[in-house]
């Protein structure tokens, strides 16, 4: 099993709240991955009916799952039987462009620091064509869970 597959298997999310299709790269300094917005996402149904737009809170979650949680799990070097709970602690995100169904988003993070179990990253979310849709700083931690 590749390191990418191991991390995907460990993620404590399931559809419809799993926002990671692929981990593209991950190392001690950062992570990147992608997620494509599906036409049938539950959050789109009531968010501007007839003209669906992905809410900023969902964009932030996508950035957290790909850019923060996967990197924290990599840095913690968890085994494949680990159970974890991510704890999101802070965000400062600017939203720069709208995201609609079928947009493929590419998230890239760069580690600012990882100490005492807390991770802080700068994270950028772009469309496939390079348009930056959101960027900012995110922080959180991943703790091992008994359940």
PDB file of C-alpha atoms in Angstrom:
ATOM      1  CA  UNK A   1       0.000   0.000   0.000  1.00  0.00           C
ATOM      2  CA  UNK A   2       1.425   3.377  -0.976  1.00  0.00           C
ATOM      3  CA  UNK A   3       1.795   6.185   1.581  1.00  0.00           C
ATOM      4  CA  UNK A   4      -0.969   8.079  -0.256  1.00  0.00           C
ATOM      5  CA  UNK A   5      -3.374   5.128  -0.100  1.00  0.00           C
ATOM      6  CA  UNK A   6      -2.582   4.607   3.592  1.00  0.00           C
ATOM      7  CA  UNK A   7      -3.456   8.223   4.395  1.00  0.00           C
ATOM      8  CA  UNK A   8      -6.667   8.087   2.315  1.00  0.00           C
ATOM      9  CA  UNK A   9      -7.711   4.942   4.197  1.00  0.00           C
ATOM     10  CA  UNK A  10      -7.032   6.609   7.571  1.00  0.00           C
ATOM     11  CA  UNK A  11      -9.078   9.746   6.837  1.00  0.00           C
ATOM     12  CA  UNK A  12     -11.975   9.853   9.315  1.00  0.00           C
ATOM     13  CA  UNK A  13     -14.468  11.064   6.711  1.00  0.00           C
ATOM     14  CA  UNK A  14     -16.940   9.336   4.401  1.00  0.00           C
ATOM     15  CA  UNK A  15     -19.126  10.580   1.533  1.00  0.00           C
ATOM     16  CA  UNK A  16     -20.839  12.984   1.504  1.00  0.00           C
ATOM     17  CA  UNK A  17     -18.279  14.664   3.789  1.00  0.00           C
ATOM     18  CA  UNK A  18     -15.077  13.282   2.250  1.00  0.00           C
ATOM     19  CA  UNK A  19     -13.529  15.992   0.072  1.00  0.00           C
ATOM     20  CA  UNK A  20     -10.348  14.264  -1.128  1.00  0.00           C
ATOM     21  CA  UNK A  21     -10.264  12.449  -4.457  1.00  0.00           C
ATOM     22  CA  UNK A  22      -6.498  12.119  -4.726  1.00  0.00           C
ATOM     23  CA  UNK A  23      -3.315  12.985  -2.883  1.00  0.00           C
ATOM     24  CA  UNK A  24      -0.903  14.234  -5.541  1.00  0.00           C
ATOM     25  CA  UNK A  25       2.159  14.741  -3.350  1.00  0.00           C
ATOM     26  CA  UNK A  26       3.103  14.841   0.306  1.00  0.00           C
ATOM     27  CA  UNK A  27       6.383  15.356   2.127  1.00  0.00           C
ATOM     28  CA  UNK A  28       7.776  16.995   5.278  1.00  0.00           C
ATOM     29  CA  UNK A  29       7.093  20.487   3.882  1.00  0.00           C
ATOM     30  CA  UNK A  30       3.605  20.251   2.417  1.00  0.00           C
ATOM     31  CA  UNK A  31       0.877  18.382   0.600  1.00  0.00           C
ATOM     32  CA  UNK A  32      -1.218  18.669  -2.536  1.00  0.00           C
ATOM     33  CA  UNK A  33      -4.307  16.910  -3.755  1.00  0.00           C
ATOM     34  CA  UNK A  34      -7.539  17.407  -5.626  1.00  0.00           C
ATOM     35  CA  UNK A  35     -11.280  17.170  -5.360  1.00  0.00           C
ATOM     36  CA  UNK A  36     -13.926  17.559  -8.074  1.00  0.00           C
ATOM     37  CA  UNK A  37     -17.237  19.138  -7.089  1.00  0.00           C
ATOM     38  CA  UNK A  38     -19.972  16.710  -8.069  1.00  0.00           C
ATOM     39  CA  UNK A  39     -23.332  17.891  -9.434  1.00  0.00           C
ATOM     40  CA  UNK A  40     -25.175  15.949  -6.708  1.00  0.00           C
ATOM     41  CA  UNK A  41     -23.353  17.386  -3.671  1.00  0.00           C
ATOM     42  CA  UNK A  42     -26.000  17.748  -0.919  1.00  0.00           C
ATOM     43  CA  UNK A  43     -24.886  21.292  -0.012  1.00  0.00           C
ATOM     44  CA  UNK A  44     -25.579  22.545  -3.557  1.00  0.00           C
ATOM     45  CA  UNK A  45     -29.288  21.738  -3.458  1.00  0.00           C
ATOM     46  CA  UNK A  46     -30.239  24.737  -1.337  1.00  0.00           C
ATOM     47  CA  UNK A  47     -27.322  27.100  -1.920  1.00  0.00           C
ATOM     48  CA  UNK A  48     -28.570  29.476  -4.633  1.00  0.00           C
ATOM     49  CA  UNK A  49     -31.059  27.064  -6.296  1.00  0.00           C
ATOM     50  CA  UNK A  50     -30.776  27.188 -10.063  1.00  0.00           C
ATOM     51  CA  UNK A  51     -27.316  28.808  -9.817  1.00  0.00           C
ATOM     52  CA  UNK A  52     -25.394  26.568  -7.383  1.00  0.00           C
ATOM     53  CA  UNK A  53     -22.203  27.924  -5.850  1.00  0.00           C
ATOM     54  CA  UNK A  54     -19.975  26.062  -3.389  1.00  0.00           C
ATOM     55  CA  UNK A  55     -20.182  27.721   0.048  1.00  0.00           C
ATOM     56  CA  UNK A  56     -16.990  29.161   1.544  1.00  0.00           C
ATOM     57  CA  UNK A  57     -17.261  26.874   4.546  1.00  0.00           C
ATOM     58  CA  UNK A  58     -17.097  23.851   2.203  1.00  0.00           C
ATOM     59  CA  UNK A  59     -14.095  25.325   0.367  1.00  0.00           C
ATOM     60  CA  UNK A  60     -12.419  25.767   3.747  1.00  0.00           C
ATOM     61  CA  UNK A  61     -13.195  22.134   4.619  1.00  0.00           C
ATOM     62  CA  UNK A  62     -11.739  20.937   1.306  1.00  0.00           C
ATOM     63  CA  UNK A  63      -8.591  22.962   2.014  1.00  0.00           C
ATOM     64  CA  UNK A  64      -8.412  21.525   5.549  1.00  0.00           C
ATOM     65  CA  UNK A  65      -8.880  17.899   4.535  1.00  0.00           C
ATOM     66  CA  UNK A  66      -6.318  18.003   1.715  1.00  0.00           C
ATOM     67  CA  UNK A  67      -3.853  20.627   2.922  1.00  0.00           C
ATOM     68  CA  UNK A  68      -3.911  20.164   6.692  1.00  0.00           C
ATOM     69  CA  UNK A  69      -5.280  16.782   7.801  1.00  0.00           C
ATOM     70  CA  UNK A  70      -3.444  14.630   5.236  1.00  0.00           C
ATOM     71  CA  UNK A  71      -0.172  16.433   6.027  1.00  0.00           C
ATOM     72  CA  UNK A  72      -0.643  16.071   9.792  1.00  0.00           C
ATOM     73  CA  UNK A  73      -1.303  12.354   9.376  1.00  0.00           C
ATOM     74  CA  UNK A  74       1.830  12.007   7.243  1.00  0.00           C
ATOM     75  CA  UNK A  75       3.968  13.920   9.756  1.00  0.00           C
ATOM     76  CA  UNK A  76       2.615  11.772  12.614  1.00  0.00           C
ATOM     77  CA  UNK A  77       3.632   8.628  10.678  1.00  0.00           C
ATOM     78  CA  UNK A  78       0.503   6.749  11.764  1.00  0.00           C
ATOM     79  CA  UNK A  79       0.131   3.026  11.252  1.00  0.00           C
ATOM     80  CA  UNK A  80      -2.763   1.736   9.181  1.00  0.00           C
ATOM     81  CA  UNK A  81      -4.790   0.684  12.240  1.00  0.00           C
ATOM     82  CA  UNK A  82      -4.728   4.135  13.841  1.00  0.00           C
ATOM     83  CA  UNK A  83      -7.982   5.910  14.584  1.00  0.00           C
ATOM     84  CA  UNK A  84      -7.721   9.690  14.512  1.00  0.00           C
ATOM     85  CA  UNK A  85      -9.811  12.794  15.107  1.00  0.00           C
ATOM     86  CA  UNK A  86      -8.825  16.038  13.381  1.00  0.00           C
ATOM     87  CA  UNK A  87      -9.370  19.185  15.417  1.00  0.00           C
ATOM     88  CA  UNK A  88      -9.557  22.355  13.338  1.00  0.00           C
ATOM     89  CA  UNK A  89      -8.277  25.260  15.461  1.00  0.00           C
ATOM     90  CA  UNK A  90      -8.095  28.381  13.283  1.00  0.00           C
ATOM     91  CA  UNK A  91      -8.558  29.758   9.780  1.00  0.00           C
ATOM     92  CA  UNK A  92      -7.846  32.982   7.992  1.00  0.00           C
ATOM     93  CA  UNK A  93      -9.053  32.410   4.434  1.00  0.00           C
ATOM     94  CA  UNK A  94      -9.710  34.842   1.588  1.00  0.00           C
ATOM     95  CA  UNK A  95     -12.218  33.751  -1.074  1.00  0.00           C
ATOM     96  CA  UNK A  96     -11.320  35.076  -4.512  1.00  0.00           C
ATOM     97  CA  UNK A  97     -13.475  33.318  -7.107  1.00  0.00           C
ATOM     98  CA  UNK A  98     -16.656  31.251  -7.181  1.00  0.00           C
ATOM     99  CA  UNK A  99     -16.674  27.467  -7.483  1.00  0.00           C
ATOM    100  CA  UNK A 100     -19.469  25.619  -9.263  1.00  0.00           C
ATOM    101  CA  UNK A 101     -20.378  21.975  -9.943  1.00  0.00           C
ATOM    102  CA  UNK A 102     -17.812  20.012 -11.948  1.00  0.00           C
ATOM    103  CA  UNK A 103     -14.940  22.358 -11.026  1.00  0.00           C
ATOM    104  CA  UNK A 104     -11.837  20.347 -10.201  1.00  0.00           C
ATOM    105  CA  UNK A 105     -10.013  21.934  -7.284  1.00  0.00           C
ATOM    106  CA  UNK A 106      -6.326  21.535  -6.599  1.00  0.00           C
ATOM    107  CA  UNK A 107      -5.182  22.274  -3.060  1.00  0.00           C
ATOM    108  CA  UNK A 108      -1.553  22.943  -2.143  1.00  0.00           C
ATOM    109  CA  UNK A 109      -0.242  23.494   1.360  1.00  0.00           C
ATOM    110  CA  UNK A 110       3.094  24.558   2.777  1.00  0.00           C
ATOM    111  CA  UNK A 111       3.968  23.852   6.378  1.00  0.00           C
ATOM    112  CA  UNK A 112       4.552  26.914   8.563  1.00  0.00           C
ATOM    113  CA  UNK A 113       5.213  24.789  11.655  1.00  0.00           C
ATOM    114  CA  UNK A 114       4.466  21.428  13.235  1.00  0.00           C
ATOM    115  CA  UNK A 115       5.157  21.320  16.951  1.00  0.00           C
ATOM    116  CA  UNK A 116       3.501  19.941  20.069  1.00  0.00           C
ATOM    117  CA  UNK A 117       1.071  18.137  17.785  1.00  0.00           C
ATOM    118  CA  UNK A 118      -0.234  21.332  16.190  1.00  0.00           C
ATOM    119  CA  UNK A 119       0.151  22.039  12.482  1.00  0.00           C
ATOM    120  CA  UNK A 120      -0.111  25.420  10.775  1.00  0.00           C
ATOM    121  CA  UNK A 121      -0.005  25.768   6.975  1.00  0.00           C
ATOM    122  CA  UNK A 122      -0.468  28.277   4.209  1.00  0.00           C
ATOM    123  CA  UNK A 123      -2.996  26.751   1.819  1.00  0.00           C
ATOM    124  CA  UNK A 124      -4.042  27.673  -1.720  1.00  0.00           C
ATOM    125  CA  UNK A 125      -7.049  26.270  -3.581  1.00  0.00           C
ATOM    126  CA  UNK A 126      -7.118  26.637  -7.375  1.00  0.00           C
ATOM    127  CA  UNK A 127      -9.259  25.512 -10.251  1.00  0.00           C
ATOM    128  CA  UNK A 128      -7.667  23.251 -12.834  1.00  0.00           C
ATOM    129  CA  UNK A 129      -7.055  26.294 -15.078  1.00  0.00           C
ATOM    130  CA  UNK A 130      -4.946  27.923 -12.323  1.00  0.00           C
ATOM    131  CA  UNK A 131      -7.574  30.398 -11.081  1.00  0.00           C
ATOM    132  CA  UNK A 132      -7.028  30.846  -7.347  1.00  0.00           C
ATOM    133  CA  UNK A 133     -10.385  30.494  -5.587  1.00  0.00           C
ATOM    134  CA  UNK A 134      -9.213  30.691  -1.959  1.00  0.00           C
ATOM    135  CA  UNK A 135      -6.018  31.052   0.029  1.00  0.00           C
ATOM    136  CA  UNK A 136      -4.991  31.586   3.602  1.00  0.00           C
ATOM    137  CA  UNK A 137      -3.628  30.074   6.784  1.00  0.00           C
ATOM    138  CA  UNK A 138      -5.149  27.054   8.488  1.00  0.00           C
ATOM    139  CA  UNK A 139      -4.208  25.409  11.766  1.00  0.00           C
ATOM    140  CA  UNK A 140      -5.265  22.276  13.564  1.00  0.00           C
ATOM    141  CA  UNK A 141      -4.176  19.044  15.086  1.00  0.00           C
ATOM    142  CA  UNK A 142      -4.850  15.344  14.663  1.00  0.00           C
ATOM    143  CA  UNK A 143      -5.210  13.307  17.821  1.00  0.00           C
ATOM    144  CA  UNK A 144      -5.394   9.556  18.199  1.00  0.00           C
ATOM    145  CA  UNK A 145      -8.836   8.289  19.125  1.00  0.00           C
ATOM    146  CA  UNK A 146      -9.818   5.253  21.153  1.00  0.00           C
ATOM    147  CA  UNK A 147     -13.040   4.676  19.199  1.00  0.00           C
TER     148      UNK A 147
END
